CSV table of N, CA and C in Angstrom, one decimal:
chain,number,residue,atom,x,y,z
A,1,MET,N,-26.4,-63.1,119.6
A,1,MET,CA,-25.2,-63.1,119.1
A,1,MET,C,-23.8,-63.2,119.9
A,2,ALA,N,-24.8,-63.0,121.2
A,2,ALA,CA,-23.3,-63.3,122.4
A,2,ALA,C,-23.9,-64.6,122.7
A,3,GLU,N,-24.8,-65.2,122.2
A,3,GLU,CA,-24.7,-66.8,123.0
A,3,GLU,C,-23.8,-67.6,122.1
A,4,LEU,N,-23.9,-67.0,120.1
A,4,LEU,CA,-23.0,-67.9,119.8
A,4,LEU,C,-21.5,-67.8,120.2
A,5,SER,N,-21.0,-66.8,120.6
A,5,SER,CA,-19.2,-66.3,120.2
A,5,SER,C,-19.5,-66.9,122.0
A,6,THR,N,-20.3,-66.9,123.5
A,6,THR,CA,-19.8,-67.7,124.6
A,6,THR,C,-19.7,-69.3,124.0
A,7,LEU,N,-20.9,-69.5,123.5
A,7,LEU,CA,-20.3,-71.1,123.0
A,7,LEU,C,-19.3,-71.6,122.1
A,8,ALA,N,-18.7,-70.5,121.2
A,8,ALA,CA,-17.9,-70.7,119.9
A,8,ALA,C,-16.0,-71.3,121.0
A,9,ARG,N,-15.9,-69.8,122.0
A,9,ARG,CA,-15.3,-69.0,122.5
A,9,ARG,C,-14.0,-70.2,122.5
A,10,PRO,N,-14.6,-71.2,123.6
A,10,PRO,CA,-13.7,-72.4,124.1
A,10,PRO,C,-12.9,-73.5,123.0
A,11,TYR,N,-14.4,-73.4,122.0
A,11,TYR,CA,-13.1,-74.3,121.4
A,11,TYR,C,-12.6,-73.3,119.9
A,12,ALA,N,-12.6,-72.2,120.1
A,12,ALA,CA,-11.7,-70.9,119.2
A,12,ALA,C,-10.2,-71.0,120.2
A,13,GLU,N,-10.8,-71.2,121.7
A,13,GLU,CA,-10.0,-70.7,122.2
A,13,GLU,C,-8.6,-72.1,122.0
A,14,ALA,N,-9.5,-73.0,122.2
A,14,ALA,CA,-8.1,-74.2,122.1
A,14,ALA,C,-7.9,-75.0,120.7
A,15,ALA,N,-8.6,-74.3,119.7
A,15,ALA,CA,-7.8,-74.5,118.7
A,15,ALA,C,-6.3,-73.9,118.2
A,16,PHE,N,-6.4,-72.3,118.7
A,16,PHE,CA,-5.5,-71.5,118.7
A,16,PHE,C,-4.6,-72.1,119.8
A,17,LYS,N,-4.8,-72.3,121.2
A,17,LYS,CA,-4.0,-73.2,121.6
A,17,LYS,C,-2.6,-74.1,121.1
A,18,ARG,N,-3.5,-75.0,120.3
A,18,ARG,CA,-2.8,-76.2,120.1
A,18,ARG,C,-2.3,-75.8,118.3
A,19,ALA,N,-2.5,-74.8,117.7
A,19,ALA,CA,-1.8,-74.0,116.9
A,19,ALA,C,-0.2,-73.5,117.0
A,20,LYS,N,-0.9,-73.1,117.5
A,20,LYS,CA,0.8,-72.4,118.5
A,20,LYS,C,1.4,-73.3,119.3
A,21,GLU,N,1.1,-74.4,120.1
A,21,GLU,CA,2.1,-75.5,120.3
A,21,GLU,C,2.6,-76.1,119.2
A,22,THR,N,2.3,-76.2,117.9
A,22,THR,CA,2.2,-76.9,117.0
A,22,THR,C,3.1,-76.2,115.9
A,23,GLY,N,3.3,-74.8,115.9
A,23,GLY,CA,3.3,-73.6,114.9
A,23,GLY,C,2.5,-74.0,113.5
A,24,SER,N,1.1,-74.6,114.2
A,24,SER,CA,0.9,-74.4,112.5
A,24,SER,C,-0.8,-73.6,112.5
A,25,SER,N,-0.1,-72.1,112.4
A,25,SER,CA,-1.6,-71.0,112.8
A,25,SER,C,-2.8,-71.5,111.6
A,26,LYS,N,-1.4,-71.2,110.1
A,26,LYS,CA,-1.6,-70.6,109.2
A,26,LYS,C,-2.5,-72.0,108.5
A,27,GLN,N,-2.5,-73.5,108.5
A,27,GLN,CA,-2.9,-75.0,108.7
A,27,GLN,C,-4.5,-74.4,108.9
A,28,TRP,N,-4.2,-74.3,110.3
A,28,TRP,CA,-5.7,-74.0,111.4
A,28,TRP,C,-6.2,-72.7,110.6
A,29,SER,N,-6.1,-72.2,110.3
A,29,SER,CA,-6.8,-70.6,110.0
A,29,SER,C,-7.2,-71.4,108.2
A,30,ASP,N,-6.6,-72.0,107.2
A,30,ASP,CA,-6.6,-72.6,106.0
A,30,ASP,C,-8.0,-73.7,106.4
A,31,SER,N,-8.0,-74.4,107.6
A,31,SER,CA,-8.8,-75.8,107.5
A,31,SER,C,-10.2,-74.6,108.1
A,32,LEU,N,-9.6,-74.2,109.2
A,32,LEU,CA,-10.9,-73.2,109.6
A,32,LEU,C,-11.8,-72.7,108.3
A,33,THR,N,-11.3,-71.8,107.6
A,33,THR,CA,-11.5,-71.3,107.0
A,33,THR,C,-12.3,-72.2,106.3
A,34,PHE,N,-11.9,-73.0,105.6
A,34,PHE,CA,-12.4,-73.8,104.1
A,34,PHE,C,-13.3,-74.5,104.8
A,35,LEU,N,-13.5,-75.2,106.5
A,35,LEU,CA,-14.7,-75.6,106.9
A,35,LEU,C,-16.1,-74.9,106.7
A,36,SER,N,-16.4,-73.3,107.3
A,36,SER,CA,-16.7,-72.7,107.4
A,36,SER,C,-17.4,-72.6,105.9
A,37,LEU,N,-16.7,-72.4,105.1
A,37,LEU,CA,-17.0,-72.3,103.7
A,37,LEU,C,-18.3,-73.3,103.3
A,38,VAL,N,-17.3,-74.6,103.5
A,38,VAL,CA,-18.5,-75.6,103.2
A,38,VAL,C,-20.0,-76.2,104.5
A,39,ILE,N,-19.4,-75.8,105.6
A,39,ILE,CA,-20.7,-76.2,106.0
A,39,ILE,C,-22.7,-74.5,106.0
A,40,GLN,N,-21.9,-74.2,105.2
A,40,GLN,CA,-22.7,-72.8,105.2
A,40,GLN,C,-23.2,-72.6,103.7
A,41,ASP,N,-22.9,-73.7,102.8
A,41,ASP,CA,-23.6,-74.6,101.6
A,41,ASP,C,-24.6,-74.6,102.0
A,42,GLU,N,-25.5,-73.9,101.4
A,42,GLU,CA,-27.2,-74.5,101.8
A,42,GLU,C,-27.7,-75.5,101.1
A,43,ALA,N,-26.7,-76.1,100.5
A,43,ALA,CA,-27.8,-78.0,100.3
A,43,ALA,C,-26.9,-79.3,100.8
A,44,LEU,N,-25.6,-78.7,101.8
A,44,LEU,CA,-25.5,-79.6,103.1
A,44,LEU,C,-26.4,-78.9,104.2
A,45,ALA,N,-26.6,-77.4,104.7
A,45,ALA,CA,-27.3,-77.3,105.6
A,45,ALA,C,-28.4,-77.6,105.9
A,46,ASN,N,-28.9,-78.0,104.5
A,46,ASN,CA,-30.3,-78.8,104.4
A,46,ASN,C,-30.2,-80.9,104.8
A,47,ILE,N,-29.5,-81.1,104.5
A,47,ILE,CA,-28.9,-82.9,104.6
A,47,ILE,C,-28.6,-82.6,106.5
A,48,VAL,N,-27.8,-81.8,106.9
A,48,VAL,CA,-27.1,-81.5,108.2
A,48,VAL,C,-28.3,-81.3,109.3
A,49,LYS,N,-28.9,-80.1,108.7
A,49,LYS,CA,-30.5,-80.1,109.8
A,49,LYS,C,-31.2,-81.9,109.5
A,50,ASN,N,-31.6,-82.6,108.8
A,50,ASN,CA,-32.3,-83.2,108.4
A,50,ASN,C,-32.1,-84.0,109.4
A,51,PRO,N,-32.8,-84.7,110.7
A,51,PRO,CA,-32.9,-85.9,111.9
A,51,PRO,C,-32.6,-87.1,111.1
A,52,ARG,N,-33.0,-87.6,109.8
A,52,ARG,CA,-33.2,-89.0,109.9
A,52,ARG,C,-31.2,-88.8,109.3
A,53,VAL,N,-30.2,-88.0,108.8
A,53,VAL,CA,-29.3,-88.4,108.5
A,53,VAL,C,-27.9,-88.0,110.0
A,54,GLY,N,-28.0,-89.1,110.7
A,54,GLY,CA,-26.8,-89.4,111.7
A,54,GLY,C,-25.5,-88.7,111.9
A,55,LYS,N,-25.1,-89.1,112.7
A,55,LYS,CA,-24.0,-87.7,112.9
A,55,LYS,C,-22.5,-88.8,112.4
A,56,GLN,N,-22.6,-89.5,112.7
A,56,GLN,CA,-21.8,-90.3,111.7
A,56,GLN,C,-21.6,-90.4,110.0
A,57,HIS,N,-23.3,-90.2,109.8
A,57,HIS,CA,-23.1,-89.9,108.1
A,57,HIS,C,-22.3,-88.7,108.0
A,58,THR,N,-23.5,-87.7,108.2
A,58,THR,CA,-22.7,-86.1,108.5
A,58,THR,C,-21.5,-85.9,108.7
A,59,ALA,N,-21.1,-87.2,109.2
A,59,ALA,CA,-19.4,-86.7,109.9
A,59,ALA,C,-18.4,-87.2,108.2
A,60,HIS,N,-19.1,-88.5,107.7
A,60,HIS,CA,-18.4,-88.6,107.1
A,60,HIS,C,-18.7,-88.1,105.2
A,61,LEU,N,-19.6,-87.1,105.7
A,61,LEU,CA,-20.2,-86.7,104.1
A,61,LEU,C,-19.7,-85.9,103.9
A,62,ILE,N,-18.9,-84.8,105.3
A,62,ILE,CA,-18.4,-83.5,105.4
A,62,ILE,C,-16.8,-83.5,105.0
A,63,LEU,N,-16.6,-84.9,105.9
A,63,LEU,CA,-14.9,-85.2,105.4
A,63,LEU,C,-15.0,-86.0,104.3
A,64,ASP,N,-15.7,-86.2,102.9
A,64,ASP,CA,-15.6,-86.9,101.8
A,64,ASP,C,-15.5,-85.0,101.6
A,65,ILE,N,-16.4,-84.7,102.1
A,65,ILE,CA,-16.2,-82.9,100.9
A,65,ILE,C,-14.4,-82.2,100.9
A,66,CYS,N,-13.9,-82.5,102.2
A,66,CYS,CA,-13.3,-81.8,102.7
A,66,CYS,C,-12.2,-82.8,102.1
A,67,GLN,N,-11.9,-83.9,102.6
A,67,GLN,CA,-11.0,-84.9,101.3
A,67,GLN,C,-9.4,-84.0,102.6
A,68,ASP,N,-8.8,-83.5,101.1
A,68,ASP,CA,-6.9,-83.2,101.7
A,68,ASP,C,-7.0,-82.0,101.8
A,69,GLN,N,-8.4,-81.2,101.7
A,69,GLN,CA,-8.5,-79.5,102.5
A,69,GLN,C,-7.9,-79.5,103.5
A,70,ILE,N,-8.6,-79.9,104.4
A,70,ILE,CA,-8.2,-79.8,106.3
A,70,ILE,C,-6.6,-80.9,106.6
A,71,GLN,N,-6.4,-80.2,107.9
A,71,GLN,CA,-5.6,-81.4,108.0
A,71,GLN,C,-6.1,-82.3,109.7
A,72,ASP,N,-5.2,-83.0,109.8
A,72,ASP,CA,-6.1,-84.3,110.8
A,72,ASP,C,-6.9,-83.6,112.0
A,73,GLU,N,-5.6,-82.1,112.7
A,73,GLU,CA,-6.5,-82.1,113.8
A,73,GLU,C,-7.9,-81.3,113.4
A,74,ALA,N,-7.7,-81.0,112.6
A,74,ALA,CA,-8.8,-79.5,112.0
A,74,ALA,C,-10.4,-80.8,112.0
A,75,LYS,N,-9.8,-81.9,110.9
A,75,LYS,CA,-11.0,-82.5,111.5
A,75,LYS,C,-11.0,-83.6,112.4
A,76,ASN,N,-10.2,-83.7,113.5
A,76,ASN,CA,-11.2,-83.7,115.1
A,76,ASN,C,-12.0,-83.1,115.5
A,77,LEU,N,-11.9,-81.6,115.6
A,77,LEU,CA,-12.5,-80.6,115.4
A,77,LEU,C,-13.9,-81.2,114.7
A,78,LEU,N,-13.7,-81.0,114.1
A,78,LEU,CA,-15.2,-81.4,113.1
A,78,LEU,C,-16.1,-83.0,113.8
A,79,LYS,N,-15.2,-84.0,113.9
A,79,LYS,CA,-16.5,-84.7,114.8
A,79,LYS,C,-16.1,-84.1,116.2
A,80,VAL,N,-15.8,-83.5,116.0
A,80,VAL,CA,-16.3,-83.4,118.2
A,80,VAL,C,-17.4,-82.4,118.3
A,81,LEU,N,-17.6,-81.0,116.7
A,81,LEU,CA,-17.9,-80.5,117.1
A,81,LEU,C,-19.4,-81.1,116.4
A,82,ILE,N,-19.6,-81.9,115.5
A,82,ILE,CA,-20.5,-82.9,115.1
A,82,ILE,C,-21.6,-83.5,116.2
A,83,GLU,N,-20.4,-84.3,117.2
A,83,GLU,CA,-20.6,-85.6,118.2
A,83,GLU,C,-21.1,-84.2,119.3
A,84,ASN,N,-20.9,-83.2,119.5
A,84,ASN,CA,-21.5,-82.5,120.8
A,84,ASN,C,-23.1,-81.7,119.6
A,85,ASP,N,-23.1,-81.3,118.6
A,85,ASP,CA,-24.1,-80.7,118.1
A,85,ASP,C,-24.0,-79.6,117.9
A,86,LYS,N,-23.0,-78.6,117.4
A,86,LYS,CA,-22.6,-76.9,117.5
A,86,LYS,C,-21.7,-77.5,116.0
A,87,LEU,N,-22.2,-78.3,115.6
A,87,LEU,CA,-21.3,-77.9,114.5
A,87,LEU,C,-21.8,-75.9,113.6
A,88,PRO,N,-23.5,-75.9,113.9
A,88,PRO,CA,-23.3,-74.4,113.5
A,88,PRO,C,-22.4,-73.4,114.2
A,89,LEU,N,-21.5,-73.8,115.0
A,89,LEU,CA,-20.9,-72.8,115.6
A,89,LEU,C,-19.4,-72.6,114.1
A,90,LEU,N,-19.5,-73.4,113.9
A,90,LEU,CA,-17.7,-73.3,113.4
A,90,LEU,C,-18.0,-72.3,112.4
A,91,PRO,N,-18.8,-71.4,111.9
A,91,PRO,CA,-17.9,-70.3,111.2
A,91,PRO,C,-17.9,-69.2,112.2
A,92,GLN,N,-18.7,-68.9,113.7
A,92,GLN,CA,-17.9,-68.1,114.4
A,92,GLN,C,-16.7,-69.0,115.4
A,93,ILE,N,-16.0,-69.8,115.3
A,93,ILE,CA,-15.2,-70.6,115.9
A,93,ILE,C,-13.9,-70.1,114.6
A,94,SER,N,-14.5,-70.0,113.2
A,94,SER,CA,-13.3,-69.4,111.9
A,94,SER,C,-13.1,-68.0,112.4
A,95,VAL,N,-13.8,-67.3,112.9
A,95,VAL,CA,-13.6,-65.6,112.9
A,95,VAL,C,-12.4,-65.2,115.0
A,96,MET,N,-13.3,-66.4,115.6
A,96,MET,CA,-12.7,-65.9,116.8
A,96,MET,C,-11.3,-66.6,116.8
A,97,PHE,N,-10.9,-67.5,116.3
A,97,PHE,CA,-9.9,-67.8,115.4
A,97,PHE,C,-8.6,-66.8,115.2
A,98,GLU,N,-9.6,-66.2,113.9
A,98,GLU,CA,-8.2,-65.2,112.9
A,98,GLU,C,-8.4,-64.2,114.3
A,99,GLN,N,-9.3,-63.7,115.0
A,99,GLN,CA,-9.0,-62.2,115.5
A,99,GLN,C,-7.8,-63.0,117.2
A,100,TYR,N,-8.0,-64.3,117.6
A,100,TYR,CA,-7.2,-64.2,118.3
A,100,TYR,C,-5.2,-64.6,117.7
A,101,LYS,N,-5.6,-65.0,116.7
A,101,LYS,CA,-3.8,-65.1,115.7
A,101,LYS,C,-3.7,-63.5,115.4
A,102,ALA,N,-4.4,-62.8,114.8
A,102,ALA,CA,-4.1,-61.3,114.7
A,102,ALA,C,-3.7,-60.5,116.0
A,103,ASP,N,-4.0,-60.9,116.9
A,103,ASP,CA,-3.8,-60.7,118.4
A,103,ASP,C,-2.2,-60.9,118.9
A,104,ASP,N,-1.8,-62.3,118.7
A,104,ASP,CA,-1.1,-62.3,118.9
A,104,ASP,C,0.1,-62.4,117.7
A,105,GLU,N,-0.3,-61.9,116.6
A,105,GLU,CA,0.6,-61.7,115.9
A,105,GLU,C,1.0,-60.1,115.4
A,106,GLY,N,0.0,-59.9,116.0
A,106,GLY,CA,0.5,-57.7,116.5
A,106,GLY,C,-0.3,-57.3,114.8
A,107,TYR,N,-1.2,-57.3,114.8
A,107,TYR,CA,-2.0,-56.9,114.0
A,107,TYR,C,-3.4,-57.4,114.1
A,108,VAL,N,-4.1,-56.1,113.4
A,108,VAL,CA,-5.7,-56.1,113.6
A,108,VAL,C,-6.2,-55.6,111.8
A,109,ASN,N,-7.3,-56.8,111.5
A,109,ASN,CA,-8.4,-57.3,110.5
A,109,ASN,C,-9.3,-55.4,110.3
A,110,VAL,N,-9.4,-54.7,109.6
A,110,VAL,CA,-9.6,-53.3,109.1
A,110,VAL,C,-10.5,-53.3,108.2
A,111,ASP,N,-12.2,-53.8,108.6
A,111,ASP,CA,-13.1,-53.3,107.2
A,111,ASP,C,-13.1,-51.8,107.4
A,112,LEU,N,-12.5,-51.4,106.3
A,112,LEU,CA,-13.2,-49.2,106.1
A,112,LEU,C,-13.8,-49.7,104.9
A,113,TYR,N,-14.9,-48.7,104.6
A,113,TYR,CA,-16.4,-48.3,104.1
A,113,TYR,C,-15.9,-47.1,103.8
A,114,SER,N,-15.7,-47.0,101.9
A,114,SER,CA,-15.7,-45.4,102.4
A,114,SER,C,-17.3,-45.4,100.6
A,115,ALA,N,-17.5,-44.0,100.6
A,115,ALA,CA,-18.7,-43.7,99.8
A,115,ALA,C,-18.0,-43.8,98.1
A,116,TYR,N,-16.8,-43.1,98.1
A,116,TYR,CA,-16.3,-43.9,96.9
A,116,TYR,C,-14.9,-44.7,96.9
A,117,SER,N,-14.3,-44.9,95.8
A,117,SER,CA,-12.9,-45.5,95.2
A,117,SER,C,-11.9,-45.0,96.1
A,118,LEU,N,-11.1,-45.8,97.0
A,118,LEU,CA,-10.5,-44.9,97.3
A,118,LEU,C,-8.4,-45.1,96.5
A,119,THR,N,-8.0,-44.0,96.6
A,119,THR,CA,-6.8,-45.0,96.0
A,119,THR,C,-6.2,-44.9,96.2
A,120,LYS,N,-4.6,-45.4,96.1
A,120,LYS,CA,-3.6,-46.1,96.9
A,120,LYS,C,-3.4,-45.6,98.1
A,121,ALA,N,-2.7,-43.9,97.9
A,121,ALA,CA,-2.7,-43.5,98.3
A,121,ALA,C,-3.6,-42.5,99.1
A,122,GLU,N,-4.8,-42.5,98.9
A,122,GLU,CA,-5.7,-42.2,99.7
A,122,GLU,C,-5.7,-43.5,101.2
A,123,GLN,N,-5.8,-44.9,100.7
A,123,GLN,CA,-5.7,-45.9,101.1
A,123,GLN,C,-4.8,-46.3,102.2
A,124,GLY,N,-3.5,-45.3,102.3
A,124,GLY,CA,-2.2,-45.9,103.1
A,124,GLY,C,-2.5,-44.4,103.9
A,125,LYS,N,-2.8,-43.3,103.8
A,125,LYS,CA,-2.9,-42.5,104.5
A,125,LYS,C,-3.9,-42.7,105.3
A,126,TYR,N,-5.3,-43.5,105.3
A,126,TYR,CA,-6.2,-43.9,105.8
A,126,TYR,C,-5.1,-45.1,106.7
A,127,VAL,N,-4.7,-46.2,106.5
A,127,VAL,CA,-4.3,-47.6,107.4
A,127,VAL,C,-3.6,-46.8,108.3
A,128,ALA,N,-2.7,-45.6,107.3
A,128,ALA,CA,-1.6,-45.0,108.7
A,128,ALA,C,-2.2,-44.4,109.7
A,129,MET,N,-3.7,-43.5,109.0
A,129,MET,CA,-4.1,-43.4,110.9
A,129,MET,C,-4.3,-44.2,111.8
A,130,LEU,N,-5.0,-45.3,111.1
A,130,LEU,CA,-5.2,-46.4,111.8
A,130,LEU,C,-4.2,-47.2,112.4
A,131,GLU,N,-3.3,-47.4,111.8
A,131,GLU,CA,-2.5,-48.0,112.7
A,131,GLU,C,-1.7,-47.0,113.7
A,132,LYS,N,-1.6,-45.8,113.7
A,132,LYS,CA,-1.4,-45.1,114.6
A,132,LYS,C,-2.7,-45.1,116.1
A,133,LEU,N,-3.9,-44.6,115.5
A,133,LEU,CA,-5.0,-45.3,116.2
A,133,LEU,C,-4.7,-46.1,117.1
A,134,LEU,N,-4.8,-47.5,116.3
A,134,LEU,CA,-4.6,-48.7,116.7
A,134,LEU,C,-3.4,-48.8,117.4
A,135,HIS,N,-2.9,-48.5,117.7
A,135,HIS,CA,-1.0,-49.2,118.4
A,135,HIS,C,-0.5,-50.6,117.0
A,136,LYS,N,-1.2,-51.1,116.1
A,136,LYS,CA,-1.2,-52.4,115.9
A,136,LYS,C,-0.8,-52.2,114.3
A,137,LYS,N,-0.2,-53.0,113.7
A,137,LYS,CA,-0.4,-53.0,112.4
A,137,LYS,C,-2.0,-53.5,112.0
A,138,VAL,N,-2.3,-52.4,110.3
A,138,VAL,CA,-3.6,-52.7,110.1
A,138,VAL,C,-3.7,-53.5,108.2
A,139,ASN,N,-4.6,-54.5,107.9
A,139,ASN,CA,-4.6,-55.0,107.3
A,139,ASN,C,-6.3,-54.9,107.4
A,140,ALA,N,-6.3,-54.0,105.9
A,140,ALA,CA,-7.5,-53.2,106.1
A,140,ALA,C,-8.0,-53.6,104.7
A,141,SER,N,-9.2,-54.3,104.5
A,141,SER,CA,-10.3,-54.5,103.6
A,141,SER,C,-10.9,-52.9,103.4
A,142,VAL,N,-11.3,-52.4,101.5
A,142,VAL,CA,-11.1,-51.6,101.5
A,142,VAL,C,-12.6,-51.7,100.6
A,143,SER,N,-14.3,-51.0,100.7
A,143,SER,CA,-15.3,-51.6,100.0
A,143,SER,C,-16.4,-50.2,100.0
A,144,VAL,N,-16.6,-50.2,99.2
A,144,VAL,CA,-17.2,-48.6,98.5
A,144,VAL,C,-18.9,-49.3,99.1
A,145,ASP,N,-19.6,-47.7,100.1
A,145,ASP,CA,-20.4,-48.0,100.0
A,145,ASP,C,-21.2,-46.6,100.2
A,146,LYS,N,-22.1,-46.4,99.3
A,146,LYS,CA,-22.3,-45.2,98.8
A,146,LYS,C,-23.5,-44.8,99.6
A,147,SER,N,-24.0,-45.9,100.5
A,147,SER,CA,-25.2,-44.5,102.2
A,147,SER,C,-24.0,-44.1,102.4
A,148,LEU,N,-23.4,-43.9,102.7
A,148,LEU,CA,-21.9,-42.9,103.7
A,148,LEU,C,-22.3,-42.1,103.5
A,149,ILE,N,-22.6,-41.4,101.9
A,149,ILE,CA,-22.7,-40.3,101.8
A,149,ILE,C,-21.2,-39.8,101.3
A,150,GLY,N,-20.3,-40.0,102.3
A,150,GLY,CA,-19.0,-39.0,102.1
A,150,GLY,C,-18.2,-39.3,103.4
A,151,GLY,N,-16.7,-39.8,103.5
A,151,GLY,CA,-16.6,-39.9,104.5
A,151,GLY,C,-16.3,-41.1,105.2
A,152,ILE,N,-15.7,-42.1,105.5
A,152,ILE,CA,-14.7,-43.4,105.7
A,152,ILE,C,-16.0,-43.9,107.2
A,153,LEU,N,-16.1,-45.3,106.8
A,153,LEU,CA,-16.4,-45.9,108.0
A,153,LEU,C,-15.6,-47.1,108.3
A,154,ALA,N,-15.0,-47.2,109.5
A,154,ALA,CA,-13.3,-48.3,109.7
A,154,ALA,C,-14.4,-49.3,111.4
A,155,LYS,N,-14.1,-50.4,111.2
A,155,LYS,CA,-14.6,-51.9,111.9
A,155,LYS,C,-13.2,-52.8,112.5
A,156,ALA,N,-13.3,-52.5,113.2
A,156,ALA,CA,-11.7,-52.9,113.6
A,156,ALA,C,-12.0,-53.5,115.1
A,157,GLY,N,-13.0,-55.1,114.6
A,157,GLY,CA,-13.8,-56.2,115.5
A,157,GLY,C,-14.5,-55.2,116.0
A,158,ASP,N,-15.2,-55.0,118.1
A,158,ASP,CA,-15.9,-54.2,118.2
A,158,ASP,C,-15.4,-53.3,118.4
A,159,LYS,N,-15.0,-52.3,117.4
A,159,LYS,CA,-14.7,-50.7,117.9
A,159,LYS,C,-14.9,-50.7,116.4
A,160,VAL,N,-15.5,-49.6,116.3
A,160,VAL,CA,-16.2,-48.6,115.3
A,160,VAL,C,-15.6,-47.3,115.4
A,161,ILE,N,-14.7,-46.7,114.0
A,161,ILE,CA,-14.8,-45.7,113.9
A,161,ILE,C,-15.0,-44.7,112.6
A,162,ASP,N,-16.6,-43.9,113.1
A,162,ASP,CA,-17.1,-43.2,112.1
A,162,ASP,C,-17.4,-42.1,111.6
A,163,GLY,N,-16.5,-42.1,110.4
A,163,GLY,CA,-15.7,-40.6,110.0
A,163,GLY,C,-16.8,-40.3,109.1
A,164,SER,N,-17.6,-40.7,108.8
A,164,SER,CA,-19.1,-41.0,107.5
A,164,SER,C,-20.0,-39.4,107.7
A,165,ILE,N,-20.0,-38.5,106.5
A,165,ILE,CA,-21.5,-37.5,107.0
A,165,ILE,C,-22.9,-38.5,107.1
A,166,LYS,N,-22.8,-39.9,106.7
A,166,LYS,CA,-23.9,-40.4,107.1
A,166,LYS,C,-24.4,-40.3,109.0
A,167,GLY,N,-22.6,-41.0,109.0
A,167,GLY,CA,-22.8,-40.8,111.2
A,167,GLY,C,-23.0,-39.6,111.3
A,168,GLN,N,-22.4,-38.4,110.7
A,168,GLN,CA,-22.8,-37.3,111.5
A,168,GLN,C,-23.6,-36.7,111.2
A,169,LEU,N,-24.3,-37.0,109.9
A,169,LEU,CA,-26.0,-36.5,110.1
A,169,LEU,C,-26.5,-37.5,111.7
A,170,HIS,N,-26.7,-39.1,111.5
A,170,HIS,CA,-26.7,-39.3,112.6
A,170,HIS,C,-27.0,-38.8,113.8
A,171,GLN,N,-25.5,-38.4,114.3
A,171,GLN,CA,-25.4,-38.1,115.9
A,171,GLN,C,-26.6,-36.9,116.3
A,172,LEU,N,-25.9,-35.4,114.8
A,172,LEU,CA,-26.4,-34.3,114.3
A,172,LEU,C,-28.7,-34.7,114.7
A,173,ALA,N,-28.7,-35.7,114.3
A,173,ALA,CA,-30.5,-35.5,114.5
A,173,ALA,C,-30.2,-36.3,116.6
A,174,LYS,N,-29.6,-37.4,116.5
A,174,LYS,CA,-29.7,-37.0,118.1
A,174,LYS,C,-29.6,-36.1,119.0
A,175,ARG,N,-28.5,-35.5,118.8
A,175,ARG,CA,-28.5,-34.2,119.0
A,175,ARG,C,-30.0,-33.9,119.4
A,176,LEU,N,-30.2,-33.0,118.0
A,176,LEU,CA,-31.5,-32.2,118.3
A,176,LEU,C,-33.3,-32.6,118.7
């Protein structure tokens, strides 16, 4: 996984730098997200992996699928990735681009997992606590994970805050 990040970083940085220069972060974000979804399609992935299908054919196929859904500069990035056999990096590039965008705009995306459904008031309480802890505005995505038994688990990038019963039991088992 670290290798994917290392390979994807220059592309994500270049895309983000260009997005900042042109004031088109939203368009870049939408384009990269759409391209990531397209290339993760199983049928398309099989075509792309086929050695009989040339790079130019692959580029035309994906561009035909995308048509007006992506901006011209993202089309150029797609062509560069195909030419350099780096197309599988696209989902990682998209994730890294979103991280750069979030850092630049002063917020952090947090995946919040709870053993049970949270009310709006509980979600607000946890978001406020995370904003205070992370010193940034928090965009929370809340999911239910029954395996946690109770409590919450928050993932913000590479930072994990585990307040779940499952996590506490795991810590207790390690200490014993």
